[in-house]
Short mmCIF file of C-alpha atoms in Angstrom, two decimals:
data_model
loop_
_atom_site.label_atom_id
_atom_site.label_comp_id
_atom_site.label_asym_id
_atom_site.label_seq_id
_atom_site.Cartn_x
_atom_site.Cartn_y
_atom_site.Cartn_z
CA MET A 11 -11.45 13.16 -5.58
CA GLY A 12 -13.84 15.65 -4.04
CA ILE A 13 -13.04 18.59 -1.81
CA PHE A 14 -13.95 16.63 1.32
CA ASP A 15 -11.42 13.92 0.47
CA LEU A 16 -8.73 16.42 1.42
CA PHE A 17 -9.89 16.19 5.03
CA ASN A 18 -10.25 12.41 4.98
CA ARG A 19 -6.59 11.35 4.83
CA ALA A 20 -5.67 7.68 4.90
CA ASP A 21 -4.22 6.43 8.18
CA ILE A 22 -1.59 3.74 7.73
CA ASN A 23 -1.96 2.58 11.34
CA SER A 24 -5.64 1.70 11.02
CA GLY A 25 -4.98 0.44 7.48
CA VAL A 26 -2.36 -2.06 8.67
CA GLN A 27 -4.70 -3.15 11.46
CA GLU A 28 -7.45 -3.77 8.88
CA TYR A 29 -4.94 -5.64 6.68
CA MET A 30 -4.02 -7.91 9.60
CA GLN A 31 -7.69 -8.73 10.15
CA THR A 32 -8.39 -9.47 6.47
CA GLU A 33 -7.94 -13.03 5.28
CA ASN A 34 -5.52 -13.56 2.35
CA ALA A 35 -4.76 -9.84 2.12
CA VAL A 36 -1.58 -8.34 0.65
CA LEU A 37 0.22 -5.35 2.14
CA LEU A 38 1.85 -3.61 -0.83
CA ASP A 39 4.67 -1.07 -0.47
CA VAL A 40 4.97 0.88 -3.74
CA ARG A 41 8.13 2.82 -2.89
CA THR A 42 11.44 2.18 -4.63
CA ASP A 43 13.47 -0.92 -3.82
CA GLY A 44 16.03 1.25 -2.01
CA GLU A 45 13.37 2.90 0.16
CA TYR A 46 11.91 -0.52 0.96
CA ARG A 47 15.31 -1.86 2.05
CA GLU A 48 15.79 1.16 4.34
CA GLY A 49 12.71 0.11 6.31
CA HIS A 50 9.20 -1.16 5.69
CA VAL A 51 6.11 -2.38 7.51
CA PRO A 52 6.61 -6.04 8.48
CA GLY A 53 4.79 -8.43 6.17
CA SER A 54 4.69 -6.05 3.23
CA ILE A 55 5.85 -6.85 -0.27
CA ASN A 56 7.51 -4.33 -2.54
CA LEU A 57 6.42 -3.35 -6.04
CA ASP A 58 7.62 0.08 -7.15
CA VAL A 59 4.76 2.24 -8.42
CA ASN A 60 6.74 2.70 -11.64
CA ASN A 61 6.47 -1.06 -12.19
CA ILE A 62 2.83 -1.42 -11.10
CA ASN A 63 1.98 -3.00 -14.47
CA ASN A 64 3.87 -6.07 -13.19
CA ALA A 65 1.26 -6.59 -10.45
CA PRO A 66 -0.33 -9.65 -12.14
CA SER A 67 2.96 -11.55 -11.76
CA VAL A 68 2.98 -10.76 -8.02
CA ILE A 69 -0.75 -10.83 -7.18
CA THR A 70 -2.47 -13.25 -9.53
CA ASP A 71 -5.99 -13.20 -8.06
CA LYS A 72 -7.70 -9.90 -8.82
CA GLN A 73 -10.11 -10.47 -5.91
CA THR A 74 -7.24 -10.39 -3.38
CA PRO A 75 -7.64 -7.60 -0.83
CA ILE A 76 -4.69 -5.23 -1.36
CA PHE A 77 -3.64 -2.54 1.11
CA VAL A 78 -1.26 -0.07 -0.55
CA TYR A 79 1.17 2.36 1.07
CA CYS A 80 4.17 4.50 0.11
CA TYR A 81 6.03 7.29 1.95
CA SER A 82 3.37 9.99 2.13
CA GLY A 83 0.30 8.57 0.37
CA SER A 84 0.75 10.15 -3.05
CA ARG A 85 2.36 7.22 -4.88
CA SER A 86 0.01 4.78 -3.17
CA ALA A 87 -2.94 6.80 -4.49
CA ARG A 88 -1.52 6.51 -8.04
CA ALA A 89 -0.87 2.79 -7.58
CA THR A 90 -4.36 2.21 -6.19
CA SER A 91 -5.92 3.89 -9.22
CA ALA A 92 -3.72 1.87 -11.59
CA LEU A 93 -4.55 -1.42 -9.85
CA LYS A 94 -8.27 -0.69 -10.01
CA ALA A 95 -7.94 0.14 -13.72
CA MET A 96 -6.23 -3.26 -14.17
CA GLY A 97 -9.27 -4.98 -12.69
CA TYR A 98 -8.24 -5.47 -9.06
CA ALA A 99 -11.48 -5.25 -7.12
CA ASN A 100 -10.39 -4.85 -3.48
CA VAL A 101 -7.70 -2.16 -3.37
CA LYS A 102 -7.29 0.40 -0.60
CA ASN A 103 -4.81 3.25 -0.24
CA ILE A 104 -3.74 3.29 3.41
CA GLY A 105 -1.40 6.27 3.14
CA GLY A 106 2.24 6.73 3.98
CA ILE A 107 4.81 5.03 6.16
CA SER A 108 5.83 8.48 7.40
CA GLY A 109 2.85 8.22 9.78
CA TRP A 110 3.53 4.62 10.86
CA ARG A 111 3.86 4.15 14.63
CA GLY A 112 4.66 0.43 14.57
CA LYS A 113 7.76 -1.67 14.09
CA ILE A 114 9.97 -1.11 11.04
CA GLU A 115 11.61 -4.11 9.36
CA ARG A 116 14.89 -3.85 7.46
#
């Protein structure tokens, strides 16, 4: 991460829009199960960042486009790095649900 990355924060709203326009993409919420149940972006699946090593059982194709979010963007950044290190080729951190302006599913 360079100094200019601090000014280039991920925007979950444009990230979800990109997800919706991407064929066979996965929207991945890496918050805890409890946080996910309290409210999440519709269409997302939950895999706690602390269990990110289980990703191959959830997303088998490592070419699948994956859009990752959490609450603020910090855990999704960690998860994105871990997924890339595991060989996932199309992973994008889209930030935090705290900035989401769309519908919340419970």
